Coordinates of C-alpha atoms in Angstrom, one line a residue:
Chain A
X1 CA -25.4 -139.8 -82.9
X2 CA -27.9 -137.4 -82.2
X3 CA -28.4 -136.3 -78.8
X4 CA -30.0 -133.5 -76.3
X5 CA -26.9 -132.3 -74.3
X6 CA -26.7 -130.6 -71.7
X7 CA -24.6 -127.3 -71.1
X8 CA -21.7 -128.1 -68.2
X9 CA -20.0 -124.9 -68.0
X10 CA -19.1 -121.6 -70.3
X11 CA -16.6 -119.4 -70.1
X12 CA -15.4 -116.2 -71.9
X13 CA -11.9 -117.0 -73.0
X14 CA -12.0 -113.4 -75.0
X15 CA -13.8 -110.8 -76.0
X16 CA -15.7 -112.5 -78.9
X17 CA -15.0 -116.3 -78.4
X18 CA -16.2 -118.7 -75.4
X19 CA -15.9 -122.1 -74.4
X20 CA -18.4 -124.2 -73.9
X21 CA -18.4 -127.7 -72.3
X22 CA -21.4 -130.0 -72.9
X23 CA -22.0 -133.5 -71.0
X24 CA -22.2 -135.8 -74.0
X25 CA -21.2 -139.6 -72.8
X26 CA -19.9 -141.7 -75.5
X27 CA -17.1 -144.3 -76.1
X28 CA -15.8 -144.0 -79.3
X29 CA -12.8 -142.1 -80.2
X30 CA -12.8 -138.2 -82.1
X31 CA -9.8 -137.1 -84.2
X32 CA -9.2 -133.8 -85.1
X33 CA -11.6 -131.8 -87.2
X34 CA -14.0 -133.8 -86.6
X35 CA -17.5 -131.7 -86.0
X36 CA -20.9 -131.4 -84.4
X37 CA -23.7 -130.1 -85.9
X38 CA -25.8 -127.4 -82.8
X39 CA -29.1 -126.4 -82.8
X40 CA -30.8 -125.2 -79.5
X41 CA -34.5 -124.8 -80.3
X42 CA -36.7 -127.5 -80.3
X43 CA -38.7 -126.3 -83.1
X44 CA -37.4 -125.4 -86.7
X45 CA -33.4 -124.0 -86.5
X46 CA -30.8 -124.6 -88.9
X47 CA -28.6 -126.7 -87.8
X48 CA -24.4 -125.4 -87.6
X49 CA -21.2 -127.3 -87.9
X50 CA -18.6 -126.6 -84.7
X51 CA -15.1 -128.6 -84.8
X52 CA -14.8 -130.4 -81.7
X53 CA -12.1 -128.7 -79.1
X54 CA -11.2 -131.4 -76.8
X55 CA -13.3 -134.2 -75.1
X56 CA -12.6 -136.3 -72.2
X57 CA -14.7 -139.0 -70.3
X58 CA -18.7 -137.7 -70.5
X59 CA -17.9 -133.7 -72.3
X60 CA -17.5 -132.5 -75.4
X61 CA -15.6 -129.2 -75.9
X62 CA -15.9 -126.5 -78.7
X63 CA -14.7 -123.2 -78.9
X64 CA -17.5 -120.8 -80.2
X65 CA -16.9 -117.0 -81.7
X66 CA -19.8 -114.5 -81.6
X67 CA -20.0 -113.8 -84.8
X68 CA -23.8 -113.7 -86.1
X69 CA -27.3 -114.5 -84.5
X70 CA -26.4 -118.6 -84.1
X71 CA -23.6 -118.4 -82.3
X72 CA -24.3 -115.6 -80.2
X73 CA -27.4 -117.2 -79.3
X74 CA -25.1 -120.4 -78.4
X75 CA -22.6 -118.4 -76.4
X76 CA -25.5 -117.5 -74.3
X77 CA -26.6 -120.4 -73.5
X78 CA -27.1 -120.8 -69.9
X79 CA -25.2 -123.6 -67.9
X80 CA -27.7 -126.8 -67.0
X81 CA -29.9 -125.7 -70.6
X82 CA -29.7 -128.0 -73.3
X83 CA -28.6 -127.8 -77.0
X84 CA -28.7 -130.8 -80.1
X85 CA -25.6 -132.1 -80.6
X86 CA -25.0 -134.4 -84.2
X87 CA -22.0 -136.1 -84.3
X88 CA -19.0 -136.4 -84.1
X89 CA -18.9 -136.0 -87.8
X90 CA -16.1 -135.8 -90.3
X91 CA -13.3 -137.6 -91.4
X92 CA -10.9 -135.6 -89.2
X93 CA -7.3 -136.3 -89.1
X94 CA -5.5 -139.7 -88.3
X95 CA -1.7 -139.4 -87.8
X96 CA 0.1 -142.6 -87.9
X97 CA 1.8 -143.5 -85.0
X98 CA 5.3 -141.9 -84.0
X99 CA 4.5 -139.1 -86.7
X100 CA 5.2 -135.4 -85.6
X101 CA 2.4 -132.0 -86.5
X102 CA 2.9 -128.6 -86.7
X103 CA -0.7 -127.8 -86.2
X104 CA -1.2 -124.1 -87.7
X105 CA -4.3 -122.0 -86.3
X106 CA -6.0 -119.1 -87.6
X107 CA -8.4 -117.4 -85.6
X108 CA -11.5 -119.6 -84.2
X109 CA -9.3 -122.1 -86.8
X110 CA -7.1 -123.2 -83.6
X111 CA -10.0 -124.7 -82.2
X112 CA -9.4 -128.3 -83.4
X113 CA -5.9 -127.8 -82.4
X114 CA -6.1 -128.8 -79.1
X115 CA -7.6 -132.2 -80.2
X116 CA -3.8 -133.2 -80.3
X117 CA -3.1 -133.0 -76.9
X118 CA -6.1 -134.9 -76.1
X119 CA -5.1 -137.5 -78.0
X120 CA -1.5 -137.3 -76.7
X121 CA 0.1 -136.7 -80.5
X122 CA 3.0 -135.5 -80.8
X123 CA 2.4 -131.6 -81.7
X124 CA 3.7 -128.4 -81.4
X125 CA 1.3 -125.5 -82.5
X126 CA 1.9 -121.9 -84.2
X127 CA -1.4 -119.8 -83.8
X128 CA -2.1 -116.8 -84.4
X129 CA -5.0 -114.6 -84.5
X130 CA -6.5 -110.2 -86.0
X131 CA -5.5 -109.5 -81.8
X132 CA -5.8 -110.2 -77.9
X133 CA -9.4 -110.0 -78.2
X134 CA -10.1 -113.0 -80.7
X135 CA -7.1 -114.8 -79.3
X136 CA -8.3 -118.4 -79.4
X137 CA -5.8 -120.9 -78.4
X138 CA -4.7 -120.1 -74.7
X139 CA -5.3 -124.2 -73.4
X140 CA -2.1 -124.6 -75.6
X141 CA 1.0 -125.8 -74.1
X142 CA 3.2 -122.2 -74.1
X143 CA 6.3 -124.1 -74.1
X144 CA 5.3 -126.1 -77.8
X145 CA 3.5 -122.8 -79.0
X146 CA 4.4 -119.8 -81.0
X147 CA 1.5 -117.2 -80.6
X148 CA 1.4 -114.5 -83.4
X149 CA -1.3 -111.7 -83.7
X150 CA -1.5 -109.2 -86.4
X151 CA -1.2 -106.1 -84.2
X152 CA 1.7 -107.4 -82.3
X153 CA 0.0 -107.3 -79.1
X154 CA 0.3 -110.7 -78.0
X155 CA 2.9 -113.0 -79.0
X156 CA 4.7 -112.1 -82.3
X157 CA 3.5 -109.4 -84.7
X158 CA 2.1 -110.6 -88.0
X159 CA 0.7 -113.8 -89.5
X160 CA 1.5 -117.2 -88.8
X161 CA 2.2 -117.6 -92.8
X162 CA 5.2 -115.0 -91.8
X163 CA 6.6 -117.4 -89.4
X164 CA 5.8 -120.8 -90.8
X165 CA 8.8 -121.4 -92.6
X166 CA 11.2 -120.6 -89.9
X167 CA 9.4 -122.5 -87.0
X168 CA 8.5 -126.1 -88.8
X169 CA 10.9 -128.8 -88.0
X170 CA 12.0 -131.5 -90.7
X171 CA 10.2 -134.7 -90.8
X172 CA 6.8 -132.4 -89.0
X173 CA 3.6 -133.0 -90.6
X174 CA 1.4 -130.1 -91.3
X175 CA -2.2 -129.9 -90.0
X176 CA -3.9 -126.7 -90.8
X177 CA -7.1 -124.9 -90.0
X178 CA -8.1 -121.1 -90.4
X179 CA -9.0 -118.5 -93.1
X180 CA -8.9 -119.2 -96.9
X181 CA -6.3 -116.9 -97.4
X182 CA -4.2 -118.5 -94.6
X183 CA -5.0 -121.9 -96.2
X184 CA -4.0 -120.8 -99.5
X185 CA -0.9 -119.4 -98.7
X186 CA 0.2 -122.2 -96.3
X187 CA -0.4 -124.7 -99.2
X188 CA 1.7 -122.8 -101.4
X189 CA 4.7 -122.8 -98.7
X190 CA 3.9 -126.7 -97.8
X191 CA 4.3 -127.5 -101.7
X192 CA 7.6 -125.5 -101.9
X193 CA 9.2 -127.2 -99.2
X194 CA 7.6 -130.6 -100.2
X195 CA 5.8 -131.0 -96.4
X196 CA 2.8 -133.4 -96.3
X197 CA 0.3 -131.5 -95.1
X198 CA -3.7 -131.4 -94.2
X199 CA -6.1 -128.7 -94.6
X200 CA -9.0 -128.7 -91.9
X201 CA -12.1 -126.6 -94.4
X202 CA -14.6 -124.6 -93.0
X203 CA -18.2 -124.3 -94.4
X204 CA -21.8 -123.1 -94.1
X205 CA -23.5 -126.5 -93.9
X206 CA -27.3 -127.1 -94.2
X207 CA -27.1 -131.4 -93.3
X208 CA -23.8 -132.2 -92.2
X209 CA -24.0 -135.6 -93.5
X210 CA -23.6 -135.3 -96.9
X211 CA -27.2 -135.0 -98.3
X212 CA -27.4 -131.5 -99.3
X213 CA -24.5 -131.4 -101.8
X214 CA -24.3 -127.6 -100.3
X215 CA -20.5 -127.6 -98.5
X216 CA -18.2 -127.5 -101.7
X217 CA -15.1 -125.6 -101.0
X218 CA -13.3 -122.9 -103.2
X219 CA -10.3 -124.2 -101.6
X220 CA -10.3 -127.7 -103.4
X221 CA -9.7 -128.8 -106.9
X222 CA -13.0 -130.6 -106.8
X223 CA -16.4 -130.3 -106.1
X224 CA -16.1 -132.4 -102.7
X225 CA -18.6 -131.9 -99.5
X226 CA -16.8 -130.7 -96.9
X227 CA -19.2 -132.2 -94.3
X228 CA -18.7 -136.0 -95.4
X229 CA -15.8 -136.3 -97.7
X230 CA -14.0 -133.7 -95.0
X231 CA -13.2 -131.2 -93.5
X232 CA -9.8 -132.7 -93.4
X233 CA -8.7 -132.5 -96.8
X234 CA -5.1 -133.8 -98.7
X235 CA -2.8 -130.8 -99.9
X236 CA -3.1 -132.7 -103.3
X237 CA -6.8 -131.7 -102.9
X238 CA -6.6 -127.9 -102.4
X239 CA -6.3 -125.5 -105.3
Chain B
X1 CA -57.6 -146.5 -87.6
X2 CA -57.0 -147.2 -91.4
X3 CA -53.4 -147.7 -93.1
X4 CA -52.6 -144.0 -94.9
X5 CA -51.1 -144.3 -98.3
X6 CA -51.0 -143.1 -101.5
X7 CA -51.2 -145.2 -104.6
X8 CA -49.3 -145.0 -107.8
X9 CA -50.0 -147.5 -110.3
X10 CA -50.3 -150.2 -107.8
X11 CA -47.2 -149.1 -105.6
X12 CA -48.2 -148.1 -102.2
X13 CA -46.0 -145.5 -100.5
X14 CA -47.2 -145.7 -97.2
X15 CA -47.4 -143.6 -95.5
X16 CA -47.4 -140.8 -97.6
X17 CA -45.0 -138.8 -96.4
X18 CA -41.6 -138.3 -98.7
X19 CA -38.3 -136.8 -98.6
X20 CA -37.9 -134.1 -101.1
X21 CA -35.5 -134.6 -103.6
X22 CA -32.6 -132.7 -102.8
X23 CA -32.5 -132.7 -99.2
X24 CA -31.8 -136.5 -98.6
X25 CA -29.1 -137.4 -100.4
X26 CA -29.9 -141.2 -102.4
X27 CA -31.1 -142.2 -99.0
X28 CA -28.1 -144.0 -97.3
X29 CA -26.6 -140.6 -95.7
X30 CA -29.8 -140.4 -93.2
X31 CA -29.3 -144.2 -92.0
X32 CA -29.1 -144.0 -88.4
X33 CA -30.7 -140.2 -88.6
X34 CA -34.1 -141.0 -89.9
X35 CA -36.4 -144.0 -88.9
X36 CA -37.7 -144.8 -92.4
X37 CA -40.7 -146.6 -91.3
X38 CA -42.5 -142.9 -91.3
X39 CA -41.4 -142.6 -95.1
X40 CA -43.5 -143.9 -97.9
X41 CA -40.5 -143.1 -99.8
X42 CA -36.9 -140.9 -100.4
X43 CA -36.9 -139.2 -103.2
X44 CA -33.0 -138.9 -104.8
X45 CA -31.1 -136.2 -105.8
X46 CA -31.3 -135.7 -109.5
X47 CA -29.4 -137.9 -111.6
X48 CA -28.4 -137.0 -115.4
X49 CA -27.0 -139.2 -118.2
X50 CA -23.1 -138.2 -117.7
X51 CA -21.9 -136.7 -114.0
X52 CA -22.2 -133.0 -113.5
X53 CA -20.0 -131.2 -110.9
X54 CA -23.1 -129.4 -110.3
X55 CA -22.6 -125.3 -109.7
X56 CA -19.6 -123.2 -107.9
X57 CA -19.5 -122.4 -104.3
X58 CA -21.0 -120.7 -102.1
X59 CA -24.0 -122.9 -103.1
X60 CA -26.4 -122.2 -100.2
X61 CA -26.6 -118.9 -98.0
X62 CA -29.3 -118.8 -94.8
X63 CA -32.4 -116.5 -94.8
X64 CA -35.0 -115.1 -92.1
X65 CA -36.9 -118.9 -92.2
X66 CA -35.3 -120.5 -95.4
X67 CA -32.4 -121.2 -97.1
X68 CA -31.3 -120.2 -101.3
X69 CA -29.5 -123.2 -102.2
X70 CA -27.8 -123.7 -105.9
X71 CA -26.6 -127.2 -106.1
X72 CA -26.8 -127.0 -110.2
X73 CA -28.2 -130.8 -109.8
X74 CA -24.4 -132.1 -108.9
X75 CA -24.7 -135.9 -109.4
X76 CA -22.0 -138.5 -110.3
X77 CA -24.4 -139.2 -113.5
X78 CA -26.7 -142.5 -115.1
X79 CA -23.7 -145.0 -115.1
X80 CA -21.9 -144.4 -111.6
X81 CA -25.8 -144.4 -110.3
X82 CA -26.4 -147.9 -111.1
X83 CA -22.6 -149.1 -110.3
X84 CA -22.3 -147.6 -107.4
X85 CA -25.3 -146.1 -105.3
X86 CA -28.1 -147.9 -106.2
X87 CA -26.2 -151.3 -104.9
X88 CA -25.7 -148.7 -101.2
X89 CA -29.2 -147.8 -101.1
X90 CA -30.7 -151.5 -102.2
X91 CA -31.2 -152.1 -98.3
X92 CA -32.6 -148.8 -97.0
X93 CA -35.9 -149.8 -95.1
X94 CA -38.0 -147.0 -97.9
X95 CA -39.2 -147.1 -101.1
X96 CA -36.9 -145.0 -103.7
X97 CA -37.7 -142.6 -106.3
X98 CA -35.4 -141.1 -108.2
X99 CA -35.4 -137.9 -109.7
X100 CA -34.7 -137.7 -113.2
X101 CA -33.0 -134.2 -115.0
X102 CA -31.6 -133.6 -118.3
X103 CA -30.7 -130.9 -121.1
X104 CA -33.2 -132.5 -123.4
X105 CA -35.9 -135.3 -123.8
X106 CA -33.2 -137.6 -124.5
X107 CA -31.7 -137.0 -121.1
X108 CA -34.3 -137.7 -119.5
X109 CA -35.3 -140.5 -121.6
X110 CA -32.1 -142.2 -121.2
X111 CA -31.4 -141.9 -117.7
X112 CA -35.5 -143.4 -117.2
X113 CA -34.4 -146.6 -119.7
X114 CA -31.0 -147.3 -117.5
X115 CA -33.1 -147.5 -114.5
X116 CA -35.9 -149.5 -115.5
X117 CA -34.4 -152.5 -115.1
X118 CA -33.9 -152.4 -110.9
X119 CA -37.1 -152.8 -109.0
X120 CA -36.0 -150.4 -106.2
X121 CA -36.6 -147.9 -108.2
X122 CA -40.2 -147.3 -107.7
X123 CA -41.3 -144.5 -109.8
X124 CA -39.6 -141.3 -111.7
X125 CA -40.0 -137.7 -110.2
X126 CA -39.7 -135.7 -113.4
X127 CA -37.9 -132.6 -112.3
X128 CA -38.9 -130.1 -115.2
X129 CA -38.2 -127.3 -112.5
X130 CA -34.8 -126.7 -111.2
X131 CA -34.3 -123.0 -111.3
X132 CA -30.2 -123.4 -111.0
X133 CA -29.1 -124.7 -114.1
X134 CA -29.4 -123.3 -117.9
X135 CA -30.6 -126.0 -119.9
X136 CA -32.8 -128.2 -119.6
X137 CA -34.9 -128.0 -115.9
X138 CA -36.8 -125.4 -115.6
X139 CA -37.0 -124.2 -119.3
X140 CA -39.8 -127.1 -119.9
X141 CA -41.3 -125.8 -116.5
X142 CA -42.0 -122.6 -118.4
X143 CA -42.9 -124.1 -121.9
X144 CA -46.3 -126.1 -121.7
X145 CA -45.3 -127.5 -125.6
X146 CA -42.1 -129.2 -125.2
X147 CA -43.3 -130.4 -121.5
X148 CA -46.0 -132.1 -123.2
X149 CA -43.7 -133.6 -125.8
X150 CA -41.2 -134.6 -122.6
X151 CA -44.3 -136.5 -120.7
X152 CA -45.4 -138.5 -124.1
X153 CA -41.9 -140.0 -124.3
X154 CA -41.6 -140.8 -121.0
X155 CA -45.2 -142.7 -120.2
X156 CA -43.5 -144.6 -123.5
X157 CA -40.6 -145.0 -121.8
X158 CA -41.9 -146.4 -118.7
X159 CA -45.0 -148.5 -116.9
X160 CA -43.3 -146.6 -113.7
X161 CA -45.3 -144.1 -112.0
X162 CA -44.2 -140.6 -113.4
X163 CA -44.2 -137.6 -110.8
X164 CA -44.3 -134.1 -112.2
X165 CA -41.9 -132.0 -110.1
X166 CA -43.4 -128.5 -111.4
X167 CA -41.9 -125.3 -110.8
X168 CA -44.5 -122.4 -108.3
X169 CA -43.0 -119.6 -110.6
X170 CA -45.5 -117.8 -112.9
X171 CA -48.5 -118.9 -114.2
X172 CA -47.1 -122.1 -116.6
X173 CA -47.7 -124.9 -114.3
X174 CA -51.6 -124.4 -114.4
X175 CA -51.5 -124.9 -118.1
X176 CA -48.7 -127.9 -117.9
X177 CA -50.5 -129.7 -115.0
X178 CA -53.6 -129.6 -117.3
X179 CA -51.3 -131.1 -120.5
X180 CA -49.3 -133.4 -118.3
X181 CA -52.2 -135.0 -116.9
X182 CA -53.6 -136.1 -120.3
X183 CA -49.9 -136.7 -121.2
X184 CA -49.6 -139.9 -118.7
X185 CA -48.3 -138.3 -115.7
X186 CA -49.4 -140.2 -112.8
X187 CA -48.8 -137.4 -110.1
X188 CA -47.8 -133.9 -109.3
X189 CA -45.0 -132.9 -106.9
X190 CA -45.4 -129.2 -105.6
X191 CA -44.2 -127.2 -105.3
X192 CA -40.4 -126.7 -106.0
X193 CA -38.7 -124.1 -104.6
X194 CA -38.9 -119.9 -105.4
X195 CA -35.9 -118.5 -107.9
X196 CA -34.4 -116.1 -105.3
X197 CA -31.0 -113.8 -104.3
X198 CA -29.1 -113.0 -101.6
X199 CA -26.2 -110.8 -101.9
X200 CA -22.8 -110.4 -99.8
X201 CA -22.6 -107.1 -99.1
X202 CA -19.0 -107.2 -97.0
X203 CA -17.9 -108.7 -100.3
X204 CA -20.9 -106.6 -102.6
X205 CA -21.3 -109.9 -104.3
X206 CA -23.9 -112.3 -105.2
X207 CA -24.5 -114.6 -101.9
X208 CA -24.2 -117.7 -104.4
X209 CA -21.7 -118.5 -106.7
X210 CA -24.5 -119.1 -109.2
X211 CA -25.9 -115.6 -108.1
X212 CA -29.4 -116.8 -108.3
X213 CA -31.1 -119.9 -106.4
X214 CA -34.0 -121.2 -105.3
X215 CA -35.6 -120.4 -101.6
X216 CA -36.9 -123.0 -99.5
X217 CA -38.3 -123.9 -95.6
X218 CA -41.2 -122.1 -93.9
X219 CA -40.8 -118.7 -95.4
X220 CA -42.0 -120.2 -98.5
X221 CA -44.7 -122.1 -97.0
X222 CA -47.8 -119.5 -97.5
X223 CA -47.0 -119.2 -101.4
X224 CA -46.5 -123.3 -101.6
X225 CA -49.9 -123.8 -100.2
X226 CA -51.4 -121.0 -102.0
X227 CA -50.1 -123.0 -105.5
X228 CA -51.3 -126.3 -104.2
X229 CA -54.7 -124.9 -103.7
X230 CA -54.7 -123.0 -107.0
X231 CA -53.0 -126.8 -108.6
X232 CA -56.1 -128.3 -106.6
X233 CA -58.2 -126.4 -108.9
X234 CA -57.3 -127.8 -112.0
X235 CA -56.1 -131.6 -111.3
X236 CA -57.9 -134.5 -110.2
X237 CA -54.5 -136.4 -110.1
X238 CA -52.7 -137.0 -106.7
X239 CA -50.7 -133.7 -105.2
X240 CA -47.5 -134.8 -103.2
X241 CA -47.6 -131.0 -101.3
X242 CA -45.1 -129.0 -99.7
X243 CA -43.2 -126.6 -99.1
X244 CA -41.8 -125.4 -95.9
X245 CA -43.4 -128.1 -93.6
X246 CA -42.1 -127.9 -90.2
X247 CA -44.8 -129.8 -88.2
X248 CA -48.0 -131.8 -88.4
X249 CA -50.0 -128.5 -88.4
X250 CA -48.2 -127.0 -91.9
X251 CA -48.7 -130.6 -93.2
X252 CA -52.5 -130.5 -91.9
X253 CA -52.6 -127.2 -94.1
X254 CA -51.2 -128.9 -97.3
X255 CA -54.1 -131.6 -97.0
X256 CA -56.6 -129.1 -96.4
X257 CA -55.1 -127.1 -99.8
X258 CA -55.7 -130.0 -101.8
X259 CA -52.4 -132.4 -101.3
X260 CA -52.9 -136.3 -100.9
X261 CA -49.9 -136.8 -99.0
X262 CA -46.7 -134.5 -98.8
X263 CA -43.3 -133.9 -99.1
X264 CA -40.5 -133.0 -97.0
X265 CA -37.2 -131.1 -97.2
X266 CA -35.5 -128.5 -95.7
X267 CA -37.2 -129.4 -92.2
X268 CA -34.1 -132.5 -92.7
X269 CA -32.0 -130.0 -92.3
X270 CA -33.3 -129.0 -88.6
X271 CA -34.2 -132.6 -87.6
X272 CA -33.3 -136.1 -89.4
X273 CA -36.0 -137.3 -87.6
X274 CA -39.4 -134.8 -88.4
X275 CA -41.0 -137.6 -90.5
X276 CA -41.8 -139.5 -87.4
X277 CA -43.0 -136.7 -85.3
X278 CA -44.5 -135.1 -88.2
X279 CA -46.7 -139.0 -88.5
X280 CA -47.2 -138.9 -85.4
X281 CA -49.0 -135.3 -84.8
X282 CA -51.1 -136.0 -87.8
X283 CA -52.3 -138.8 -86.3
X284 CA -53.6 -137.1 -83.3
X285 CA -55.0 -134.4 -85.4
X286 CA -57.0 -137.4 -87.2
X287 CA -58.0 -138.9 -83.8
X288 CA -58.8 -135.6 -82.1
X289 CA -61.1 -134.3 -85.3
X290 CA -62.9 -137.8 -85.7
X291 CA -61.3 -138.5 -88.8
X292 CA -60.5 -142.0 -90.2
X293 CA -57.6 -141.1 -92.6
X294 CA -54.7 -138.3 -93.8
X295 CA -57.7 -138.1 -97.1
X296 CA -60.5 -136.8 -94.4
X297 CA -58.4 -134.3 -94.2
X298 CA -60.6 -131.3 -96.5
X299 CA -61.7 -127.8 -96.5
X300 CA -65.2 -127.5 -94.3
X301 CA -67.6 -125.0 -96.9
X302 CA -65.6 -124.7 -100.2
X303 CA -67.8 -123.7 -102.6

């Protein structure tokens, strides 16, 4: 679906990330990880992939760092101005019914995270982020949530990777989305302790539909597109 | 006002708009994204006689108006083509043309004889131009002998149109377009895109895991038109132009440079849906200059 949506509200949830809630009515349902690709100009713009943060009746949520002339230019956008919204796109994650996740953020990675309490799955959530200021996963329910930052400044001191072991549960699925180094590392514990677990990728994306070929991962054994065979990828996938 | 089209050996792409190879997939991924009855046809990502991964991530980086992409021609090869896409794409509302790479003559040769059997397939976009892989591609792009050599097997190979997909780099493609068009080509598609880096420099690495690629989108589009012009020059055999087309007015300016209908890629990548408004403004351009067709479209006082 490709649609001109319009901007509902925006709010600065830290020093570098916002959240932004567009009026996008549609039926059908969006799983975790699943993605939109934004422009805002009318004319020629690249197109970039956002995970979807939480949706309800009529919006469509996403979390957006700063971090280059894109997304500052999206966290900018003024409320009742308009931006093109693709999607929702992606596999994204289906758990089956009854099934428990540890859902592991890192950084603007918790942003699909809160997808689970949309969808009313049962979840708990360790997050973690560099510090307060790129803190991303507030909407989280505190008492399912361990928060960890590197400087120690909110929550616990470290990575989540430090306090993965100790916090997941037996029979609790993994579901996992932040930096490659997070990713690696978590796979590596996940394997060790035989936990299924999935792997939510991020890439630069020219189409978002699969077209381009351009969205293959260093994180998986294969040459697979991120955008249309993921982003939620197998641990049996990832290197 | 009259039907635009261009002709190719009796198939009509109408109108003559097409999707660059490389930008829209086989076809089947811009379903629901494109409206197809504003492309004459899609032209496929390249397909080889045996599957090729294709090159190592990060394969395309974002530059001021353009993207550097290095696929490396990824493509689940000849056999997995006919098994498995061609029987998806058989009901796309387009014509296909499929782009054909290879090492060596027999490559391409063989990949040309697998498909000449399925009528969907409309016609052969010889890509002797891709700047991203080591054998094969671009090295007849530069080497106006064995190009030649590659064109007579083909037009043996085939009563398919061929398309020569040429490479804007250096000076070769004057001389090739000039062999190739006594060689049985049937049409030129210009231009491909410009070898070009980008570098890291957080990581001080290449921006590409192949370190070079090829640039595309409107920051090429000045060069593209200035090779279409300088093609114009030496071919009388139809130009499929582009290069950076963003809107009817950069496709107005491929037509005036010499280009009978044009091409279009990285524009996909901003909207699935510019071949309709793209149609659609050159229309009014035609109406609003008196023109009858996309081919009244010329230079006023070349001399």
């Amino acid at each position: 679906m490709l649609t001109r949506a319009k901007l509902k509200s925006r709010n600065r949830v830290s020093e570098k990330i916002w959240h932004l809630v567009f009026e996008l009515p549609f039926e059908q349902e969006i799983y975790p990880g699943q993605f939109f690709m934004i422009k805002i100009d009318e004319g020629f713009e690249f197109k970039h992939p956002f995970s979807v943060h939480r949706f309800s009746d009529g919006v469509v949520e996403f979390l957006i760092e700063s971090r280059g002339y894109f997304s500052r230019s999206l966290s900018y956008l003024n409320v009742g101005g308009t931006a093109q919204l693709t999607g929702p796109l992606g596999n994204g994650f289906k758990a089956k019914e009854g099934s428990s996740v540890l859902a592991v953020g890192g950084g603007i990675g918790c942003a699909p995270l809160a997808m689970f309490e949309c969808l009313h799955y049962k979840a708990r959530y360790l997050v973690g982020s560099k510090d307060e200021k790129s803190f991303p996963g507030f909407d989280l329910p505190p008492e399912k949530t361990l928060v960890v930052t590197e400087n120690g400044k909110y929550g616990k001191k470290g990575l989540v990777t430090d306090y993965f072991i100790e916090f997941i549960e037996e029979g609790e699925k993994v579901f996992a989305c932040g930096p490659d180094q997070m990713i690696i590392k978590l796979a590596q514990q996940c394997r060790s302790r035989g936990t299924d677990a999935y792997f939510c990728l991020e890439a630069y994306m020219a189409c978002g539909i699969g077209a381009c070929a351009g969205c293959v991962s260093p994180l998986l054994r294969e040459y697979k597109k991120v955008c249309s065979d993921g982003p939620v990828f197998s641990i049996r996938e990832i290197i | 006002m009259t039907e635009d089209f261009l002709s190719l050996r009796g198939t009509k792409y109408s109108p003559p708009i097409f999707l660059a190879s490389g930008t829209a997939g086989s076809g089947k991924e811009l379903l629901g994204f494109t409206d197809f009855s504003y492309v004459g046809a899609v032209i496929t990502k390249a397909v080889t006689p045996k599957p090729r991964a294709g090159n190592p991530p990060p394969r395309i980086a974002p530059s001021y108006s353009g993207l550097v992409n290095s696929i490396g021609l990824a493509n689940p090869g000849l056999e997995s083509f006919v098994s498995e896409v061609i029987p998806e794409i058989e009901d796309i509302p387009a014509k296909i043309i499929v782009n054909v790479a290879g090492e060596d003559v027999k490559d391409y040769k063989e990949v040309i004889e697998g498909l000449n059997p399925f009528d969907l397939v409309t016609a052969y976009e010889i890509n002797i131009s891709c700047p991203n892989v080591k054998k094969g591609g671009i090295s007849f792009g530069k080497d106006p002998i064995s190009s030649k050599v590659l064109i007579e097997k083909l037009r043996e190979a085939t009563e398919k149109p061929l398309i020569l997909k040429m490479t804007p780099h250096g000076d070769e493609y004057i001389q090739i377009a000039q062999i190739a068009q006594d060689s049985g080509v049937d049409a030129f598609s210009f231009v491909n895109t410009f070898p070009a880096v980008l570098f890291d420099i957080e990581k001080r690495t290449f921006a590409l895991g192949n370190k070079t690629g090829g640039l595309s989108g409107p920051a090429i589009k000045p060069l593209a038109l200035h090779a279409v012009h300088r093609l114009r020059s030496v071919t009388s055999l139809p130009i499929i132009g582009g290069g950076g087309i963003t809107g009817y007015k950069d496709a107005v300016e491929f037509f005036l440079a010499g280009a009978n209908a044009i091409s279009l890629g990285t524009v996909l990548f901003s909207d699935t849906d510019s071949p309709k408004k793209i149609f659609n403004g050159l229309k009014k351009y035609i109406s609003r200059h008196g023109l009858k067709s996309l081919n009244d479209i010329k230079l006023k006082n070349e001399k």
